[in-house]
Amino acid sequence: MRVNPQRIQNLNNLPIQKGPVIYWMNRDMRADDNWALLHAQDLALEHKQALIVVFNLVADFMGGGLRQFNFKTEGLKELENNLNKKNIPLIISYQDNQPENLLKIFTDLKAGVIVTDFCPLKICQKWITQIKKKLKVAFRQVDAHNIVPCWIASPKREFGAYTIRPKIHRLLPDFMEEFPPLKKHPAELQKTAGKIIAHKNDWPEIIKTLTSGKNAPNPLVKPVTWLKPGAASAQKTLRDFLENRLTNYDSDRNDPNKDGSSNLSPHLHYGHISAQRVALETQKYDAHIAAQESFLEELIIRRELSDNFCFYNSDYDNPAGFPDWAKKTINEHRDDPREYIYGRRELETAKTHDDLWNAAQMQMVNDGKMHGYMRMYWAKKILEWTRSPEEAQKTAIYLNDRYELDGRDPNGFTGIAWSIGGVHDRAWGEREIFGKIRFMSFGGCKSKFDVKKYIRTHLQK
Ligand code: FAD
């Protein structure tokens, strides 16, 4: 077996039966460097069975528009080719009625065991629970997204980076290993699954059905051209970052006028590339050490802390999930007068009095990726300009998930809860509306970077 058993959880106690091994792929849409797929293949080889990947495609998943749908489907088309090279079919399930339809596919395929990847978000956990209830064969989950599996990194909700960091650093030597390659699955085993081995998805039909159905993705949220979807583009993006930008990452990443960060978040979100691969390649690079450390801090500690927050706290999307000190302070300030109050429409169309905020909003609307530094300012101003922290958080999640390519991700829920609700942060000096939540101002931005240039770039597109 090639996969560290600590990465794997048995979700029911049912035995593995005769029949194909199904990898129900959810979060990690790639063929290479995928612990869940490797585990599924190990089981298939051990039990001399066929190996099949099933993906459940939802048109408007968590409020995403055509931009996200396009990024996902194009990545899946490339994945189908990559899997086919290894003799492995990819079956796209795209009917309504998600868990029932998936269960029907598993039953029709006469599955002997189901392996899925790990995602801490409520919708994914709900599907797992629904499937688990009705499944009559073994069901396993593999954390293929985090370097240290979420449940091994910590058994509880962590207070902040300072509490999870030593735990992850202690465990990294056990998990930061090179990936074994995915093998070509033996043709004689695949034949046992009958015709399914030759399955090819009818992409034009799938796309037509999903983009014209009642849950069609919003066509106004247009696909972007600056970043190509898929695993090959993810590898190219990584190479470009390592060769050209890593060495200045610590100094450049907080300047919104510079392209100083990796731009990997959309690919990491869709699982086109594994964070572990990114970390392994980064360590090989002879870059300025402070830059390397600072990048790995974001990629590993901050990212895995987000999964921890969402996994151990189902209130990751509402103020009940804020720490007690933050709940108290925002309640004490909820009736403070607001100089500006904006509704969702004014925010969405970037019609506030603050052109720096408007520029950040338009960067997200046009490019599908707001600069990381501006995301903090953007979310904090939503707290300042809406009627309540509840409304602020809901609005920020709505906009983030609608426009960001990397939205609908634990990092988004956590970043918003950090900005608006002090999650993983500490109390700061008290002030109007924010209470003790960390404040950010236009003046602060002005002292850090050329705000006029940023406004010119993103407001005059
Ligand atoms: P890099 O600086 O190159 O970082 C590399 C990787 O590390 C990122 O791709 C990401 O996976 C991880 N990372 C970086 N910063 C953080 C962070 N603060 N927290 C957790 N992981 C981090 N990130 C998303 O992936 N999706 C979101 O929807 C999202 N929404 C956010 C909303 C707000 C209000 C805030 C404050 C932050 C949000 N972030 C989100 C976190 C962060 O801003 C982005 O991950 C980062 O800007 C992505 O750009 P990059 O890949 O070039 O980052």
Coordinates of C-alpha atoms and ligand atoms in Angstrom, one line a residue:
M1 CA 0.0 0.0 0.0
R2 CA 1.4 3.3 -1.1
V3 CA -0.7 5.7 1.1
N4 CA 0.1 6.5 4.7
P5 CA -2.9 4.9 6.6
Q6 CA -3.2 8.1 8.6
R7 CA -4.5 9.8 5.5
I8 CA -7.4 7.4 5.3
Q9 CA -10.6 7.2 7.3
N10 CA -13.1 4.3 7.3
L11 CA -16.5 6.0 7.1
N12 CA -18.5 2.9 7.8
N13 CA -17.5 -0.5 9.0
L14 CA -18.7 -2.4 6.0
P15 CA -16.3 -4.9 4.3
I16 CA -14.9 -4.4 0.8
Q17 CA -16.8 -6.5 -1.6
K18 CA -16.2 -7.9 -5.1
G19 CA -16.7 -5.2 -7.7
P20 CA -15.0 -2.2 -9.1
V21 CA -13.3 0.3 -6.9
I22 CA -14.9 3.7 -7.4
Y23 CA -13.2 7.0 -6.6
W24 CA -15.9 9.5 -6.1
M25 CA -13.8 12.6 -6.8
N26 CA -15.0 15.8 -5.3
R27 CA -12.4 18.3 -4.3
D28 CA -9.2 17.1 -5.9
M29 CA -9.7 17.1 -9.6
R30 CA -6.4 15.7 -10.8
A31 CA -4.8 12.4 -11.9
D32 CA -1.3 13.0 -10.5
D33 CA -0.3 13.5 -6.9
N34 CA -3.7 12.5 -5.6
W35 CA -3.6 10.4 -2.4
A36 CA -7.3 9.4 -2.8
L37 CA -6.8 8.1 -6.3
L38 CA -3.7 6.3 -5.3
H39 CA -5.5 4.6 -2.4
A40 CA -8.4 3.7 -4.7
Q41 CA -5.8 2.2 -7.1
D42 CA -4.1 0.3 -4.3
L43 CA -7.4 -1.3 -3.3
A44 CA -8.3 -2.1 -6.9
L45 CA -4.9 -3.8 -7.5
E46 CA -5.0 -5.7 -4.1
H47 CA -8.5 -7.0 -4.8
K48 CA -7.9 -7.4 -8.5
Q49 CA -10.7 -5.1 -9.5
A50 CA -11.4 -2.4 -12.0
L51 CA -10.9 1.3 -11.1
I52 CA -13.4 4.0 -12.1
V53 CA -13.6 7.7 -11.2
V54 CA -17.0 9.3 -10.8
F55 CA -17.5 13.1 -10.6
N56 CA -20.7 14.8 -9.6
L57 CA -21.0 18.0 -11.7
V58 CA -23.3 20.7 -10.3
A59 CA -24.0 23.7 -12.7
D60 CA -24.1 26.5 -10.1
F61 CA -22.2 24.9 -7.3
M62 CA -22.4 27.1 -4.2
G63 CA -23.4 30.2 -6.2
G64 CA -20.6 30.0 -8.8
G65 CA -21.3 31.4 -12.3
L66 CA -20.2 30.6 -15.8
R67 CA -16.7 31.6 -14.9
Q68 CA -16.3 28.9 -12.3
F69 CA -18.3 26.3 -14.3
N70 CA -16.1 26.8 -17.3
F71 CA -12.9 26.6 -15.2
K72 CA -14.2 23.3 -13.7
T73 CA -15.4 21.7 -16.8
E74 CA -12.3 22.5 -18.9
G75 CA -10.2 21.1 -16.1
L76 CA -12.4 17.9 -16.0
K77 CA -12.0 17.5 -19.8
E78 CA -8.2 17.5 -19.4
L79 CA -8.5 15.2 -16.4
E80 CA -10.5 12.7 -18.5
N81 CA -7.7 12.5 -21.1
N82 CA -5.1 12.1 -18.4
L83 CA -7.1 9.3 -16.7
N84 CA -7.7 7.6 -20.0
K85 CA -4.0 7.4 -20.6
K86 CA -3.9 5.3 -17.4
N87 CA -6.8 3.1 -18.6
I88 CA -9.1 4.8 -16.1
P89 CA -12.6 6.0 -17.1
L90 CA -14.1 9.2 -15.7
I91 CA -17.9 9.2 -15.4
I92 CA -19.6 12.6 -15.0
S93 CA -22.8 12.5 -13.1
Y94 CA -24.8 15.6 -14.0
Q95 CA -28.4 14.9 -13.2
D96 CA -30.3 16.7 -10.4
N97 CA -30.9 14.9 -7.2
Q98 CA -27.3 14.6 -6.4
P99 CA -26.8 12.0 -3.7
E100 CA -29.5 9.7 -5.1
N101 CA -28.1 9.9 -8.6
L102 CA -24.6 9.1 -7.3
L103 CA -25.9 6.2 -5.3
K104 CA -27.6 4.9 -8.4
I105 CA -24.4 5.1 -10.4
F106 CA -22.5 3.2 -7.6
T107 CA -25.2 0.5 -7.6
D108 CA -25.3 0.2 -11.4
L109 CA -21.5 -0.1 -11.5
K110 CA -21.8 -2.9 -8.8
A111 CA -19.1 -1.1 -6.7
G112 CA -17.2 -3.1 -4.2
V113 CA -15.9 0.0 -2.3
I114 CA -16.2 3.8 -2.6
V115 CA -13.2 6.1 -1.9
T116 CA -13.8 9.8 -1.7
D117 CA -11.6 12.8 -1.0
F118 CA -11.9 15.1 2.0
C119 CA -13.6 18.5 2.0
P120 CA -14.7 20.2 5.3
L121 CA -17.5 22.3 3.8
K122 CA -21.0 21.6 5.0
I123 CA -22.5 20.7 1.6
C124 CA -19.7 18.1 1.0
Q125 CA -20.1 16.7 4.6
K126 CA -23.9 16.5 4.0
W127 CA -23.5 14.5 0.8
I128 CA -21.1 12.1 2.6
T129 CA -23.6 11.6 5.4
Q130 CA -26.4 11.0 3.0
I131 CA -24.4 8.5 0.9
K132 CA -23.1 6.8 4.0
K133 CA -26.6 6.1 5.3
K134 CA -27.6 4.2 2.2
L135 CA -24.4 2.7 1.0
K136 CA -24.1 -1.1 1.4
V137 CA -20.4 -1.3 0.7
A138 CA -17.2 0.0 2.3
F139 CA -16.8 3.8 2.2
R140 CA -13.4 5.5 2.7
Q141 CA -12.3 9.1 2.8
V142 CA -8.8 10.2 2.1
D143 CA -7.5 13.7 2.8
A144 CA -5.8 14.5 -0.6
H145 CA -5.9 18.2 -0.1
N146 CA -3.9 18.9 3.0
I147 CA -0.3 17.9 3.5
V148 CA -1.0 16.8 7.1
P149 CA -4.5 15.2 7.1
C150 CA -6.9 17.6 8.8
W151 CA -7.9 15.2 11.5
I152 CA -4.3 14.3 12.3
A153 CA -3.0 17.9 12.3
S154 CA -5.4 18.6 15.2
P155 CA -8.4 16.9 16.8
K156 CA -10.0 20.3 17.6
R157 CA -10.7 23.8 16.4
E158 CA -7.4 25.8 16.7
F159 CA -7.2 29.3 18.1
G160 CA -4.9 30.6 15.4
A161 CA -1.8 30.1 13.3
Y162 CA 0.3 30.2 16.5
T163 CA -1.4 27.0 17.9
I164 CA -1.6 24.9 14.7
R165 CA 1.9 25.9 13.4
P166 CA 3.9 23.8 15.9
K167 CA 1.6 20.8 15.4
I168 CA 1.9 20.9 11.7
H169 CA 5.7 21.4 11.8
R170 CA 6.1 18.5 14.1
L171 CA 4.1 16.2 11.7
L172 CA 5.4 17.5 8.4
P173 CA 8.4 15.0 8.3
D174 CA 5.9 12.1 8.4
F175 CA 3.8 13.4 5.5
M176 CA 6.0 15.6 3.3
E177 CA 7.0 12.7 1.1
E178 CA 7.3 12.3 -2.7
F179 CA 4.2 10.9 -4.4
P180 CA 4.4 7.6 -6.1
P181 CA 3.2 7.6 -9.7
L182 CA -0.3 6.6 -10.7
K183 CA 0.0 3.3 -12.6
K184 CA -1.6 2.3 -15.8
H185 CA -4.4 0.3 -14.5
P186 CA -4.2 -3.3 -15.9
A187 CA -6.4 -3.7 -19.0
E188 CA -7.5 -7.2 -17.9
L189 CA -8.8 -5.7 -14.6
Q190 CA -10.6 -2.9 -16.4
K191 CA -12.3 -5.4 -18.7
T192 CA -14.1 -6.9 -15.7
A193 CA -16.1 -3.6 -15.5
G194 CA -17.5 -4.4 -19.0
K195 CA -18.3 -1.6 -21.4
I196 CA -17.8 1.1 -18.8
I197 CA -14.0 1.0 -19.5
A198 CA -14.7 2.6 -22.9
H199 CA -16.9 5.3 -21.4
K200 CA -16.4 8.8 -22.9
N201 CA -18.3 11.8 -21.6
D202 CA -20.4 13.7 -24.1
W203 CA -19.2 17.1 -23.1
P204 CA -21.2 19.2 -25.5
E205 CA -24.4 17.5 -24.2
I206 CA -23.3 17.8 -20.6
I207 CA -22.6 21.5 -21.0
K208 CA -25.7 22.2 -23.0
T209 CA -27.9 20.4 -20.3
L210 CA -26.3 22.2 -17.4
T211 CA -26.1 25.7 -18.9
S212 CA -29.7 25.6 -20.0
G213 CA -31.3 24.0 -17.0
K214 CA -33.1 25.6 -14.1
N215 CA -29.8 25.9 -12.1
A216 CA -27.8 27.2 -15.0
P217 CA -24.6 29.1 -13.9
N218 CA -24.9 32.9 -14.2
P219 CA -23.6 33.9 -17.7
L220 CA -22.9 37.4 -16.6
V221 CA -20.0 36.1 -14.5
K222 CA -17.8 35.6 -17.5
P223 CA -14.9 33.2 -17.9
V224 CA -11.5 34.7 -17.6
T225 CA -8.6 34.5 -20.1
W226 CA -5.6 35.3 -18.0
L227 CA -5.4 31.9 -16.3
K228 CA -6.1 28.6 -18.1
P229 CA -7.9 25.8 -16.3
G230 CA -6.5 22.4 -15.7
A231 CA -3.5 20.5 -14.4
A232 CA -1.1 21.5 -17.1
S233 CA -1.8 25.2 -16.6
A234 CA -1.4 24.7 -12.8
Q235 CA 2.1 23.2 -13.3
K236 CA 3.0 26.1 -15.7
T237 CA 1.7 28.6 -13.1
L238 CA 3.9 27.0 -10.4
R239 CA 7.0 27.0 -12.6
D240 CA 6.5 30.6 -13.6
F241 CA 6.2 31.6 -9.9
L242 CA 9.2 29.6 -8.8
E243 CA 11.4 30.9 -11.5
N244 CA 10.3 34.5 -11.6
R245 CA 8.6 35.6 -8.4
L246 CA 9.4 33.3 -5.4
T247 CA 12.6 35.0 -4.5
N248 CA 10.8 38.4 -3.9
Y249 CA 7.6 36.9 -2.5
D250 CA 8.0 38.2 1.0
S251 CA 8.6 41.8 -0.2
D252 CA 6.3 41.9 -3.2
R253 CA 3.2 39.9 -2.1
N254 CA 1.6 42.7 -0.2
D255 CA 1.8 45.3 -3.0
P256 CA -1.5 45.1 -4.9
N257 CA 0.2 46.7 -7.9
K258 CA 2.7 43.9 -8.3
D259 CA 2.1 40.4 -9.5
G260 CA 4.1 39.1 -6.5
S261 CA 2.1 36.1 -5.4
S262 CA 1.8 32.7 -6.9
N263 CA -1.7 32.9 -8.4
L264 CA -2.1 29.3 -7.5
S265 CA -5.3 29.7 -5.5
P266 CA -7.7 28.8 -8.3
H267 CA -5.7 25.7 -9.2
L268 CA -5.4 24.7 -5.5
H269 CA -9.1 25.3 -5.0
Y270 CA -10.1 23.0 -7.9
G271 CA -7.4 20.5 -7.0
H272 CA -5.6 20.9 -10.3
I273 CA -2.4 20.8 -8.4
S274 CA -1.7 19.4 -4.9
A275 CA -0.4 21.8 -2.2
Q276 CA 2.1 19.0 -1.3
R277 CA 3.5 19.1 -4.9
V278 CA 3.8 22.9 -4.7
A279 CA 5.6 22.6 -1.3
L280 CA 8.0 19.9 -2.6
E281 CA 8.9 21.9 -5.6
T282 CA 9.3 25.1 -3.6
Q283 CA 11.7 23.4 -1.2
K284 CA 13.9 22.4 -4.2
Y285 CA 14.3 26.0 -5.3
D286 CA 17.3 27.9 -4.2
A287 CA 15.4 31.0 -3.3
H288 CA 15.9 33.7 -0.8
I289 CA 15.1 31.8 2.5
A290 CA 12.8 34.4 4.0
A291 CA 10.7 34.3 0.8
Q292 CA 10.5 30.6 0.8
E293 CA 9.5 30.4 4.4
S294 CA 6.9 33.1 4.0
F295 CA 5.3 31.3 1.0
L296 CA 5.3 28.0 2.8
E297 CA 3.6 29.6 5.8
E298 CA 0.7 30.7 3.6
L299 CA 0.5 27.6 1.5
I300 CA 0.7 25.2 4.4
I301 CA -0.1 26.8 7.8
R302 CA -2.7 29.4 6.8
R303 CA -4.4 27.1 4.2
E304 CA -4.5 24.1 6.5
L305 CA -5.7 26.3 9.4
S306 CA -8.7 27.2 7.2
D307 CA -9.6 23.6 6.7
N308 CA -9.3 23.2 10.5
F309 CA -11.7 26.1 11.1
C310 CA -14.4 24.8 8.8
F311 CA -14.1 21.2 9.8
Y312 CA -14.4 21.7 13.5
N313 CA -16.9 24.6 13.3
S314 CA -20.0 24.3 11.3
D315 CA -20.7 28.0 12.0
Y316 CA -17.8 29.0 9.7
D317 CA -20.3 31.1 7.7
N318 CA -22.1 33.0 10.4
P319 CA -21.2 35.1 13.5
A320 CA -21.8 32.2 15.9
G321 CA -18.4 30.9 14.7
F322 CA -16.5 34.0 15.8
P323 CA -14.4 33.8 19.0
D324 CA -16.2 35.0 22.2
W325 CA -14.2 38.2 22.6
A326 CA -15.2 39.2 19.0
K327 CA -18.9 38.3 19.5
K328 CA -18.9 40.5 22.6
T329 CA -17.2 43.5 21.0
I330 CA -19.2 43.5 17.8
N331 CA -22.4 43.2 19.8
E332 CA -21.4 46.2 21.9
H333 CA -20.9 48.2 18.7
R334 CA -23.7 46.9 16.5
D335 CA -25.8 50.1 17.0
D336 CA -23.0 52.5 16.4
P337 CA -23.9 55.0 13.7
R338 CA -22.5 54.3 10.2
E339 CA -21.4 57.2 8.1
Y340 CA -22.1 55.1 4.9
I341 CA -24.6 52.3 4.5
Y342 CA -24.6 50.4 1.2
G343 CA -27.0 47.6 0.0
R344 CA -25.8 44.6 -1.9
R345 CA -26.5 46.1 -5.3
E346 CA -24.4 49.2 -4.7
L347 CA -21.5 47.0 -3.4
E348 CA -21.8 44.5 -6.2
T349 CA -21.7 47.3 -8.9
A350 CA -18.8 49.1 -7.1
K351 CA -20.8 52.2 -6.4
T352 CA -19.3 53.3 -3.1
H353 CA -17.7 56.6 -2.2
D354 CA -14.3 54.9 -2.0
D355 CA -12.5 54.3 -5.3
L356 CA -9.9 52.0 -3.7
W357 CA -12.7 49.7 -2.6
N358 CA -14.5 50.0 -5.9
A359 CA -11.2 49.1 -7.7
A360 CA -10.8 46.0 -5.6
Q361 CA -14.4 45.0 -6.3
M362 CA -13.9 45.5 -10.0
Q363 CA -10.6 43.5 -10.0
M364 CA -12.7 40.6 -8.6
V365 CA -15.6 41.1 -11.0
N366 CA -13.4 41.4 -14.1
D367 CA -10.4 39.1 -13.3
G368 CA -12.0 36.6 -10.9
K369 CA -9.1 37.1 -8.4
M370 CA -8.7 40.1 -6.1
H371 CA -5.3 40.7 -4.8
G372 CA -4.8 39.1 -1.3
Y373 CA -3.9 42.3 0.5
M374 CA -7.0 44.1 -0.9
R375 CA -9.3 41.2 0.2
M376 CA -8.7 42.2 3.8
Y377 CA -9.5 45.9 3.2
W378 CA -12.5 44.9 1.0
A379 CA -14.1 42.7 3.7
K380 CA -13.5 45.1 6.6
K381 CA -15.1 47.9 4.7
I382 CA -18.2 45.8 4.1
L383 CA -18.4 45.5 7.9
E384 CA -18.1 49.2 8.2
W385 CA -20.7 50.0 5.6
T386 CA -23.5 47.5 6.2
R387 CA -26.2 47.5 8.9
S388 CA -24.9 44.6 10.9
P389 CA -22.0 42.1 11.2
E390 CA -24.5 39.3 10.1
E391 CA -25.3 41.3 6.9
A392 CA -21.6 42.1 6.3
Q393 CA -20.5 38.5 6.5
K394 CA -23.4 37.2 4.3
T395 CA -22.7 39.9 1.7
A396 CA -18.9 39.2 1.7
I397 CA -19.5 35.5 1.2
Y398 CA -22.0 36.1 -1.5
L399 CA -19.7 38.4 -3.5
N400 CA -16.6 36.3 -2.9
D401 CA -18.3 33.0 -4.0
R402 CA -20.0 34.6 -7.0
Y403 CA -16.9 36.2 -8.5
E404 CA -13.7 34.7 -7.2
L405 CA -12.3 31.7 -9.1
D406 CA -11.0 30.4 -5.8
G407 CA -14.2 31.2 -3.9
R408 CA -16.5 28.6 -2.3
D409 CA -13.4 27.4 -0.4
P410 CA -12.5 27.1 3.3
N411 CA -9.9 29.8 2.7
G412 CA -12.7 32.2 1.7
F413 CA -15.0 31.5 4.7
T414 CA -12.0 31.8 7.0
G415 CA -10.6 34.9 5.4
I416 CA -14.0 36.6 5.7
A417 CA -14.4 35.4 9.3
W418 CA -10.9 36.7 10.1
S419 CA -11.6 40.1 8.6
I420 CA -15.1 40.6 10.0
G421 CA -15.1 38.4 13.1
G422 CA -11.6 38.3 14.5
V423 CA -11.2 34.6 13.8
H424 CA -7.6 33.5 14.3
D425 CA -6.8 37.2 15.2
R426 CA -6.5 39.0 18.5
A427 CA -8.3 42.0 20.0
W428 CA -7.0 45.5 18.9
G429 CA -7.6 49.0 20.1
E430 CA -11.4 49.7 20.4
R431 CA -13.2 52.0 17.9
E432 CA -16.6 52.7 16.4
I433 CA -18.4 49.8 14.6
F434 CA -15.4 47.5 14.7
G435 CA -15.0 47.4 18.5
K436 CA -11.8 45.5 19.0
I437 CA -11.7 43.9 15.5
R438 CA -8.6 44.9 13.6
F439 CA -9.3 48.0 11.5
M440 CA -7.9 48.9 8.1
S441 CA -8.0 52.4 6.5
F442 CA -7.6 54.1 3.2
G443 CA -4.7 56.0 4.8
G444 CA -3.0 52.8 5.9
C445 CA -3.2 51.5 2.3
K446 CA -1.9 54.8 1.0
S447 CA 1.2 54.5 3.1
K448 CA 1.9 51.0 1.9
F449 CA 1.4 51.2 -1.9
D450 CA 0.4 53.4 -4.8
V451 CA -3.3 53.4 -4.4
K452 CA -3.9 55.8 -7.3
K453 CA -2.1 53.3 -9.6
Y454 CA -4.3 50.5 -8.3
I455 CA -7.4 52.5 -8.9
R456 CA -6.3 53.5 -12.4
T457 CA -5.6 49.9 -13.3
H458 CA -8.9 48.4 -12.1
L459 CA -11.5 51.1 -12.3
Q460 CA -10.8 52.1 -15.8
K461 CA -11.0 48.8 -17.6
Ligands
FAD1 P1 -0.1 33.2 -2.5 O1 0.3 34.4 -1.6 O2 0.8 32.8 -3.6 O3 -0.3 32.0 -1.5 C1 -0.2 30.6 -1.9 C2 -1.4 29.8 -1.4 O4 -1.4 29.9 0.0 C3 -2.7 30.4 -1.8 O5 -3.0 30.0 -3.1 C4 -3.6 29.9 -0.8 O6 -4.0 28.5 -1.0 C5 -2.7 29.9 0.5 N1 -3.0 31.2 1.2 C6 -2.5 32.4 1.0 N2 -3.0 33.3 1.8 C7 -3.8 32.6 2.6 C8 -4.7 33.0 3.7 N3 -4.7 34.3 4.2 N4 -5.4 32.1 4.3 C9 -5.4 30.8 3.8 N5 -4.7 30.4 2.8 C10 -3.9 31.3 2.2 N6 -8.3 32.2 -0.5 C11 -8.9 31.3 -1.3 O7 -8.2 30.4 -1.8 N7 -10.2 31.4 -1.7 C12 -11.0 32.5 -1.2 O8 -12.2 32.5 -1.5 C13 -10.4 33.4 -0.4 N8 -11.1 34.5 0.0 C14 -10.5 35.4 0.9 C15 -11.3 36.4 1.4 C16 -10.8 37.3 2.3 C17 -11.7 38.4 2.9 C18 -9.5 37.2 2.7 C19 -8.9 38.1 3.7 C20 -8.7 36.2 2.2 C21 -9.2 35.2 1.3 N9 -8.4 34.2 0.8 C22 -9.0 33.3 0.0 C23 -7.0 34.0 1.2 C24 -5.9 34.7 0.3 O9 -6.2 36.0 0.1 C25 -5.8 34.0 -1.1 O10 -5.6 32.6 -0.9 C26 -4.6 34.5 -1.9 O11 -4.8 35.9 -2.1 C27 -4.6 33.8 -3.2 O12 -3.6 34.3 -4.1 P2 -2.3 33.5 -4.4 O13 -2.6 32.1 -4.8 O14 -1.6 34.3 -5.4 O15 -1.6 33.5 -3.0

